[in-house]
Steps between C-alpha positions, in 0.01 A plus 500: 500500500645835391386832640585866429472769765174693506673835470597408146137419422407842634757657271351310205156639584635853511668461162174385347352843585266365771451712812747401772230503766287252306800271443588497870141420590498210259824368654365522853184318405692233314751433775293549815441128539839396359746705710610402852359678802732639770351414839602527867421217743419634848460298821197700612314443172371174358554625144792700359471862396633666183842660520518875438752504215567872544622447857699179446869587472587148386245486219596850380872417482636546142659209313684446173414168339552328168333163441499329162301179527619442858321239715259663739685371807825652374325832442352499850839419651660800326221734610533374859876551492485859376212592728643331810168322533445158660264330255386141569265264323433130455620320189149430373376860529650622170478337157847364426471563123435870544770736363548876520621756244528844657750785476459810712712758681391642836183296509348465848489169683119503491493558124763234437314240706175594332649449154682179588209339688233598251276200424683293766187486714679597822491777759790653694431486874726686745538401865586723795868398484533634144496163325305466175326176406350402166169320548249376250214741466196363683153527349404740778684771691660261753875432481613139502758500780552272797773402744697194608615426855641208694801366688834343406643239738775239503373164381681291763448711812211728414709799612397831341751614239592866523569710185390226262395648163157426352431627149233484232670338201510721193451822697703717735256437785707369792497498878732390782388307804512665841625358832199267519550375144192683366480684166235708319498595130244763407360630168521163329305466174210257524521159344735206535848615603823307535654555843862423598667494844876485538772551759873445506575150624155362408355351184257743328133402476254601225123468519184642344248717680168645387462870581142621535387858464526695826590189700812368673618160381696294752801294396746350750842360408725239659858515370746213528862567589736455208879511486611761250835582348578868502742671268838494671612856562845571643655822622783647296684830525239769575207296371349161426496260206322184408734205531454394138629841389822482700831478320735507800583263783232573760390264776215523748419375847132498596345564839400133522866395494577736788198418715552124475813513718509546878757780492521849647755644258434573134854408396461159658184452292694572180741212553438251221198694369668669202734328251829686476451695824762399758395563860775447755479527874801507729322447830197334651468752781158669504512848353860486375489218248736692273305445178665590171338498156688432180337504159774531239794326658819650639564835335755661735742410775315473833638654815523158660688253280318212671160639403496501123133593481502759775285806424779726622693404190249679281312194374162559662204583271298817540177454699200723429183474707204644309746699289707643789845363603471304822613196695349155532628431851200645687231461232214271600485208251120485540471854356670410172289442190790412270875540449623547143870451435671686214808299416642656185495834317139554607641638827718759324223759518587540870860591425829377643354403837305223320813365330443173686130475422189628672225356718165676454276434800127571470299504822138394523210726409146506626201357320193709427267276694361472849772468767676164501694404813790255487693355793795268465744348746824318425725321745821306461766322703863573416790264562874520464617291207834429338681503834829311510533216748708572809680232707383393843731476801616144430574572132686812608711299745592243233598775255700673774701181557558456127625858472746447785629177345554670162685779683730249670345542845331253731121472485333710769198271541597168654272199451353568842425862413345395169274256683392777738424725200303221335304445821442875555651512848364817667809544720771710331867489590778760479622525144804273441687774313357833621402441858731782600275741312196378685367292212283196553457188284132410454358164395142609436383608156334833414285526187530873443268504200222337700563740786488813283283431196127443475241512224392846400141599439354770281147617436334760284149645513352711219160671493387686189183660368436587137206678344383814330224679318421619152794742482740377766664193646705433812725232644595512869720243671666450837760233574690378804794260477700348785817297448679325785856386445658163570719601796365382832493765774619770260276781379554479123148583388353719228156662492343688211192721486371609160210718385402586143231709333457498121226733378402577140247762394362585156404867479368427153554258216821682413644600840617247759691531828692207649631535856713265708591526868705240687630493857764238579653441844752241612625432854791259512702379798833322534762397755705807580871507435519154346197471269331178398777393266754525783285272716465251215876490435575451870241221515646312204856518632413456867709242688296182557703427818410834661187524714260792475487584870743488793498230766216649704306609189492868597733646237610440144820298461798565272870420480788506255376808314184325379172689524157380605224514236219465754644793696501702180133425436377542859703788640555722196310828499228545239578710197211689339466594134193705406416585139212728403383571147227713341451485123263723304423483130255713301436471128267713287400365158330731250380387157417820309461310172436139411837327494688782676575473873680748722648357820629695799637303795653600832647265760654577839662223707614555857702250703662525842727268698566501875755236606650424840788254551603411857816310595435371851768352726407158642738291716598138435619292800733217587353159573506546877365860484818617671551792263409660172720359227411769244203689359262429217465759218679785682692575817333728758710800396427443132124443489338734250192647335480609135205705371429559133209695354432597140224646285467481123253701295468406133296714261405394149310703240406363158303645211450330166262480207386188316345478156367178350306434185405185310471510122299253294458282810850366438760772547558655843691823555618602846695813592616610844702794627551652841727635771583394856678646802626329817682619809591363843556653842708280731572585863674271748650514847719252687637512854651256749612478861692239704589412860151496650507445875133398506399238245128545567480851351663565165455873445777650287569769757583233762802364314838644418697559183820341624 
């Protein structure tokens, strides 16, 4: 069907010398029953009322159109686009074979719709929200509109699904479910409509519903959970890419890989999780594991020749947390959404500091749903492993005899003495060689490792809540971790307290603010003056023929220059190491044009350390408690206190623009340019005093400098 605009017919009438007024009258009479009516549906009226075309800004808006045999749906889409009008209709409302031929400049929306919809047998009905619906013209004045309502629930549990989308197929009529899973779609053309309900993580469901005039049709949905495969998106330098579009060596670690391990440190979670990423730890002590990361192999000479992968040698990759340089040591693993590792030239955009690769950490974001609370608890038992075997007293005596024989001397342990050692005789004798020095020869055996070591225990509790609304989302988490070391009696523990708030807000479709706030505290303790590693070394090399206590059990025993590991653990003062951190991160994203994004980001990280090391003097006694043989850790005139405090303030400012465009659905163009600025303020103070007369109070002003 071909049609020419009526204004050209009017021009033909004028050229044939007929009066213009008569021609217009003939046109009005001829088209009165063929043109669409513009009506307004009102809640307080049972029937719609005509729209005043002179007062409708939308219908008076000028357009420029050129249709040459275009399908009617294509013509309506172009008119809707230029007018900014939401126009909906069912597939069976318009004749599919109908075409339009119309060229006009500055034609009004009302005139264009009148020309295009002439003889279509439809009316244009506006609702209070500004939406226009094409409905078949009824025989009377009533408008054929109805509504659809119902609920969407999970098929297995019957739980209401929030923010599920229900739409009328073939139209732009959609609605989202509320907190109770209910939806309502108004202004639906009458007749049989195809209805579809869908939600991420569930299989979509289609069904048919009959919409009656002026009535609400009820249709409830039950959706079944369905595993879906999302497009893999990984973080790259100042942006994201789909994995199939990557050309560099980029690896990823998901949150599932981190949460599946009972650990309190993010670096410990990375061990074995990423091919090519070497994670080394030089200690098992809580809080000072000495983790080092290596991504590209040895690239410079380390400060310690025995630690080829030590970060101090310049081989550690750059770590960025939500785009801001940071550290993984105090970051809560439960707050991490993903870690993307840039192994090759992809990291070069960050400059020389990323010469050994980059780790891009993305923390979790909120979901725009009702609040969801999550609580998790992890616990673990730690044990010392890889310890070398140490000889017992009898083995030590045999080796002592063999050493004397090889040196050309007589064996010290006679057969009788060896039998007493084997039997564990509790009665010592003066030492055959060093009795003059007050030494004793003991026949009992001391298992120093059993006396000093025990199993450690660690636990971690995390509570988080995630939710949001139409324009915002939030993620709040709190975590507490407690690690107890493996040294019995000693205070070698580590406690961490972590808080995080991630809040995103959309001011509009083109303006978005992302904010991050994290508070990280760590309180660690150790054995003053000797540290945990000193206790471990003394335990391993402790003499198996030396008892722990003196004869009456009141004091710690020692002789021959050997120390006492249990005395270290029990009597050493407690060192305290407090670390406090506050990290802020704000990012504003503006999209002035489709495909063009402007990003402005500011991050400020604050960290403070307050450390106290105490070297306490503790006496060790002879077997008979007759005198002090020497002191553990320090002599009374050399006991000490060292205090160290520091603060670091790191500021980072980044601004960059991104432009992306896809041509012919096959060729993608991406451009990025920007500028960044960073600076640090570091302040530290260290002081020490010695010769404290009172070992119960360790104030710096109570000691001396000499």
